[in-house]
mmCIF file of C-alpha atoms in Angstrom:
data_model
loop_
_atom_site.group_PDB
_atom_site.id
_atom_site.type_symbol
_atom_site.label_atom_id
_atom_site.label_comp_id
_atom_site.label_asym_id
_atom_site.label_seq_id
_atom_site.Cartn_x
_atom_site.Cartn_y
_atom_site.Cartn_z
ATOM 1 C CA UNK A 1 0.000 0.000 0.000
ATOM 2 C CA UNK A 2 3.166 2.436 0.577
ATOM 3 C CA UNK A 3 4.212 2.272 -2.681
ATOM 4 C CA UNK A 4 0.772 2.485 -4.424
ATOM 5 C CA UNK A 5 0.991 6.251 -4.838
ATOM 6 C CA UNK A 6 4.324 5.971 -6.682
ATOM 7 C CA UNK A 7 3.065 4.013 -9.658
ATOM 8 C CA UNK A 8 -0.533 4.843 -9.496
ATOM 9 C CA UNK A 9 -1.566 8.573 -10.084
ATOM 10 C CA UNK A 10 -5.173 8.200 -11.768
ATOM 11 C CA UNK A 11 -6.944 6.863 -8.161
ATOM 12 C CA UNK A 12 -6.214 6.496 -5.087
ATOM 13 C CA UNK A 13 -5.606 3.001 -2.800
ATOM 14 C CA UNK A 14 -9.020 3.541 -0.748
ATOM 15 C CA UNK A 15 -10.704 3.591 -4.065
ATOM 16 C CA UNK A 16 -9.298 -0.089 -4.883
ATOM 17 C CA UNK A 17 -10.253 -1.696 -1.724
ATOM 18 C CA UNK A 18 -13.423 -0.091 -1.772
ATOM 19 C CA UNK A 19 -13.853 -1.325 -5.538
ATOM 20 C CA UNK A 20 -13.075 -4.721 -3.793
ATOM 21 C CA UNK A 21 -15.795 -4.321 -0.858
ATOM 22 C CA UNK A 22 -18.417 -3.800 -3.212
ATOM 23 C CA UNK A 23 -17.136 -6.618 -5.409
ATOM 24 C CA UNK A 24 -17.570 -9.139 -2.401
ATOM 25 C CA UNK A 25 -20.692 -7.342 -1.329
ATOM 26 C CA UNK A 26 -22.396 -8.216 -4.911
ATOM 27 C CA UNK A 27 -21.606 -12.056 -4.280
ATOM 28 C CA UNK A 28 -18.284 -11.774 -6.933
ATOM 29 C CA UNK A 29 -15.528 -14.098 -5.730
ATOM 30 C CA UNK A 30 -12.660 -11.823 -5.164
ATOM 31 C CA UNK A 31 -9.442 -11.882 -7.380
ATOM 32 C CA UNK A 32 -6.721 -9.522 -6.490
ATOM 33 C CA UNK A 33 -3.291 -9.319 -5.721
ATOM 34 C CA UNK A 34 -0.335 -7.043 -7.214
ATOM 35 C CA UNK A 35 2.958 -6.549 -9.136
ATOM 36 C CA UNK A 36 6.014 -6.905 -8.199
ATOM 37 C CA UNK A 37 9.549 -5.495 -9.617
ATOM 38 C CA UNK A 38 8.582 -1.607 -9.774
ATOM 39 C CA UNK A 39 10.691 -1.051 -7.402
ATOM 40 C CA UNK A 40 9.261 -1.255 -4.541
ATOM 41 C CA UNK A 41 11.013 -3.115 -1.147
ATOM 42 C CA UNK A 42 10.955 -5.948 0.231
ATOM 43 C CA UNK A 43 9.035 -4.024 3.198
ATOM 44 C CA UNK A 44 6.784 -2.636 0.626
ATOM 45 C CA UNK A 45 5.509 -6.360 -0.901
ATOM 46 C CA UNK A 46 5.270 -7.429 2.673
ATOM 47 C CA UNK A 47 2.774 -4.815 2.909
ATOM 48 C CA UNK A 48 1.053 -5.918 0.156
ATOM 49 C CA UNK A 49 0.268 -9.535 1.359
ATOM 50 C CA UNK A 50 -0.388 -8.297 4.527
ATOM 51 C CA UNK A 51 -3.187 -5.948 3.693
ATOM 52 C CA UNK A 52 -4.378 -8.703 1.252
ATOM 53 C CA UNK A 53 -4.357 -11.475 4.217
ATOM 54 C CA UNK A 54 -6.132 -9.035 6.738
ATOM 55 C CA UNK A 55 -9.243 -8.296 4.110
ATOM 56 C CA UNK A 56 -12.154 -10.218 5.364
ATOM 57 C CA UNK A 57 -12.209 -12.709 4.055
ATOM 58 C CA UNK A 58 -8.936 -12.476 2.417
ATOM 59 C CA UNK A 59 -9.221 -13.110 -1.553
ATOM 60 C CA UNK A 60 -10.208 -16.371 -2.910
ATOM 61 C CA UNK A 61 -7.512 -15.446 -6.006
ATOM 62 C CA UNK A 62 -4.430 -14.606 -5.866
ATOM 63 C CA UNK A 63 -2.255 -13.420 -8.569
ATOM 64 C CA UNK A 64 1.519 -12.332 -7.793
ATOM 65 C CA UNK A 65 2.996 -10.828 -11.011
ATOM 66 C CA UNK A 66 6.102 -10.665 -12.152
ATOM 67 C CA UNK A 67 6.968 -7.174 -13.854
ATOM 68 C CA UNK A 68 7.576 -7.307 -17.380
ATOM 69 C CA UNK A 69 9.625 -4.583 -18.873
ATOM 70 C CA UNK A 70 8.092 -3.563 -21.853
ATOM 71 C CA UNK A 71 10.113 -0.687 -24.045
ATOM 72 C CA UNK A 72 8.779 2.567 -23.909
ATOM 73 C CA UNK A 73 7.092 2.622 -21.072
ATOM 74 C CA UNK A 74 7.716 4.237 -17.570
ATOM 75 C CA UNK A 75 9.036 0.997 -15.626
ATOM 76 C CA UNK A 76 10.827 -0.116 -18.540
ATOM 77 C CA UNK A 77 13.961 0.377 -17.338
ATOM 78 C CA UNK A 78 13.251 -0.921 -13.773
ATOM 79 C CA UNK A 79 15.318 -3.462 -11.672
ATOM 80 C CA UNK A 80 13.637 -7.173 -11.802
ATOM 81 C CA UNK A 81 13.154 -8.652 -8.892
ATOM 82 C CA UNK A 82 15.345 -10.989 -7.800
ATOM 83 C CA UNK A 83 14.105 -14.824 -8.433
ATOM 84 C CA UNK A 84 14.265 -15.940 -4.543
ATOM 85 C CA UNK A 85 12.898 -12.933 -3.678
ATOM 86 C CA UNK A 86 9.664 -13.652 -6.060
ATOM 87 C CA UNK A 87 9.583 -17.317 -4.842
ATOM 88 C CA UNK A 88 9.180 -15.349 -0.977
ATOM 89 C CA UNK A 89 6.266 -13.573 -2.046
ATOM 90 C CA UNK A 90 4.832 -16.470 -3.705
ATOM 91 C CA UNK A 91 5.652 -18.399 -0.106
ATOM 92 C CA UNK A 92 4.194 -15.448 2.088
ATOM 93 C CA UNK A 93 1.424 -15.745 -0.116
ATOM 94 C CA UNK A 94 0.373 -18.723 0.574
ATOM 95 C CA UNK A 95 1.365 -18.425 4.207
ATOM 96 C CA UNK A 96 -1.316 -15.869 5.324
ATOM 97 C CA UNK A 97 -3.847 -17.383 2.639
ATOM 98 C CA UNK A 98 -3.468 -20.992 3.011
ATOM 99 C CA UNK A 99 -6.954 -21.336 1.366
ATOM 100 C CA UNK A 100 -6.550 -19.122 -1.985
ATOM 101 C CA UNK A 101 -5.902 -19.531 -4.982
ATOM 102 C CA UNK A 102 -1.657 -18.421 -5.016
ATOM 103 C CA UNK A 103 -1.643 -17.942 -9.030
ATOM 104 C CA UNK A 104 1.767 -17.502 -10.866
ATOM 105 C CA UNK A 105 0.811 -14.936 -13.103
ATOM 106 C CA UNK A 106 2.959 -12.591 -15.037
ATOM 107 C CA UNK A 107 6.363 -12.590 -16.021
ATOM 108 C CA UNK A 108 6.262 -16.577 -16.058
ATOM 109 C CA UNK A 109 8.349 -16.281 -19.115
ATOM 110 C CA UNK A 110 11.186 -14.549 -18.169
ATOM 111 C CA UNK A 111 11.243 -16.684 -15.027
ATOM 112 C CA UNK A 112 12.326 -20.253 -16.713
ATOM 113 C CA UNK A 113 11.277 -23.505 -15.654
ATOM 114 C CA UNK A 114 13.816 -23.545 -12.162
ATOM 115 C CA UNK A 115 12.246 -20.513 -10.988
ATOM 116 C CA UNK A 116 8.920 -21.507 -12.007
ATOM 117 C CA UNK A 117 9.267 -25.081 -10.232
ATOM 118 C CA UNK A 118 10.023 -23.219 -6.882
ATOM 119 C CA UNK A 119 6.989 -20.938 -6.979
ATOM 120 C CA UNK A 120 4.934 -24.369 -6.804
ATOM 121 C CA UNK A 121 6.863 -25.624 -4.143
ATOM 122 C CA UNK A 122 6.778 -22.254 -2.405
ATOM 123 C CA UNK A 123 2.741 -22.666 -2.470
ATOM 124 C CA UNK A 124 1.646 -21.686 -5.937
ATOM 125 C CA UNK A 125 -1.027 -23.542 -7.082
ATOM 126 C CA UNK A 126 -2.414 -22.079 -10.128
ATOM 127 C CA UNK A 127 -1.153 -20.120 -13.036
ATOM 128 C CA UNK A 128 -2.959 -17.971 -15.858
ATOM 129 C CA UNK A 129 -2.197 -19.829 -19.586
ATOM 130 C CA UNK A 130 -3.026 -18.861 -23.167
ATOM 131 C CA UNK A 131 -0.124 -16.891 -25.666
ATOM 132 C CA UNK A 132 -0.829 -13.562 -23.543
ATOM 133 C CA UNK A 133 -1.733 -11.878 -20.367
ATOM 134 C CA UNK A 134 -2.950 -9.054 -21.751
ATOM 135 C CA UNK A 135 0.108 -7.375 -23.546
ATOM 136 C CA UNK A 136 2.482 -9.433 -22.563
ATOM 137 C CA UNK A 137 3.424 -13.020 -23.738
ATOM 138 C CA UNK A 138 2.985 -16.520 -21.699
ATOM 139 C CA UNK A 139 5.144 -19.934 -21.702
ATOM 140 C CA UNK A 140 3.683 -22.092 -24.479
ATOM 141 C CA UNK A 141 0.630 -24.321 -23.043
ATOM 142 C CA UNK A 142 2.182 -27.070 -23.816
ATOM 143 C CA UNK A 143 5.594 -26.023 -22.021
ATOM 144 C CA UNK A 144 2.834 -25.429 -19.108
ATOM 145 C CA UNK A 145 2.111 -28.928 -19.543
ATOM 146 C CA UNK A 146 5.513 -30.209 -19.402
ATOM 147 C CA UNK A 147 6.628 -28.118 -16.553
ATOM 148 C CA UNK A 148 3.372 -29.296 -14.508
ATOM 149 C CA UNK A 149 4.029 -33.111 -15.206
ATOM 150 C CA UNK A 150 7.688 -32.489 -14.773
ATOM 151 C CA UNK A 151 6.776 -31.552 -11.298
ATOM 152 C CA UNK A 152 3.890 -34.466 -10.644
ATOM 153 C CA UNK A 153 1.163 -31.970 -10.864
ATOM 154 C CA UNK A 154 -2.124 -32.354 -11.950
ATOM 155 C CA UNK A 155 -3.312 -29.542 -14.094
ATOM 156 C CA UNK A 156 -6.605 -28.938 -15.003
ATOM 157 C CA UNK A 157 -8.318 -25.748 -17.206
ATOM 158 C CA UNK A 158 -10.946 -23.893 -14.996
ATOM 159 C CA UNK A 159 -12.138 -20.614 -15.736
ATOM 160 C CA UNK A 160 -14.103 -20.921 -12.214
ATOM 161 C CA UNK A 161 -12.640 -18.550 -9.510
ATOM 162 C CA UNK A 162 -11.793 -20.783 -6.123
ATOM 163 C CA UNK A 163 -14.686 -21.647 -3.817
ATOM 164 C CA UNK A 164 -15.227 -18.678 -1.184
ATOM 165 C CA UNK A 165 -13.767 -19.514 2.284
ATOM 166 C CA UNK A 166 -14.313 -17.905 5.442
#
């Protein structure tokens, strides 16, 4: 939340956990969680997964993203995080929200199939698929499906958010 306001100038942080109040309050299942390698600080993602965690009921989704550096725009040229310190967030994650839905998300490219291996063991148990996430590209799905057999997991294709928990 500390760093919000130095990425973010169009709204402010109330706004977006207001937008996910009323999201919850319409009976939506609730997917939200942030991107990381803008650099911000450790201290700064540890704030993140700790306002997620406290929400009540935490989020049944979620994502941890990876920055990609895309030319031309502002955080292009910013420092990416390092790999351990992703597989920690992924880990915290799952931590404080032992029943969501920890989904490797962005950046899954860039990571390689090492880095990628640890998120799962670090509690990741999901990831988004298809050629992009939004502007950015994804591993092949069937280097998804190597990867996830690779590692003895069972992978399945849901667009269903996770079952709400209390």
């Amino acid at each position: 939340p500390e760093y919000y306001t130095d990425v973010v100038s169009t709204r402010a942080y109330q706004d977006r956990l207001d937008t996910l109040q009323n999201v919850r309050g319409a009976g939506i299942s609730v997917c939200c969680g942030g991107i990381v390698g803008m650099g911000e600080t450790p201290v700064h993602r540890a704030g993140l997964i700790a306002q997620l965690a406290n929400l009540n009921p935490y989020p049944e989704s979620v994502p941890i993203n990876s920055l990609v550096r895309v030319p031309g725009t502002p955080l292009a040229d910013s420092e990416p995080i390092e790999p351990l310190d992703f597989v920690r967030m992924i880990a915290v994650a799952r931590i404080t929200m032992p029943k969501a839905r920890v989904r490797l998300s962005a950046g899954r490219q860039q990571m390689g199939e090492a880095v990628q291996a640890l998120c799962f063991l670090a509690g990741a148990n999901s990831i988004f698929y298809g050629d992009k996430l939004l502007v950015t590209g994804n591993p092949d799905v069937d280097a998804d499906v190597q990867l996830l057999a690779k590692l003895g997991l069972n992978g399945h294709r849901t667009g269903a958010a996770a079952p709400a928990h209390s």
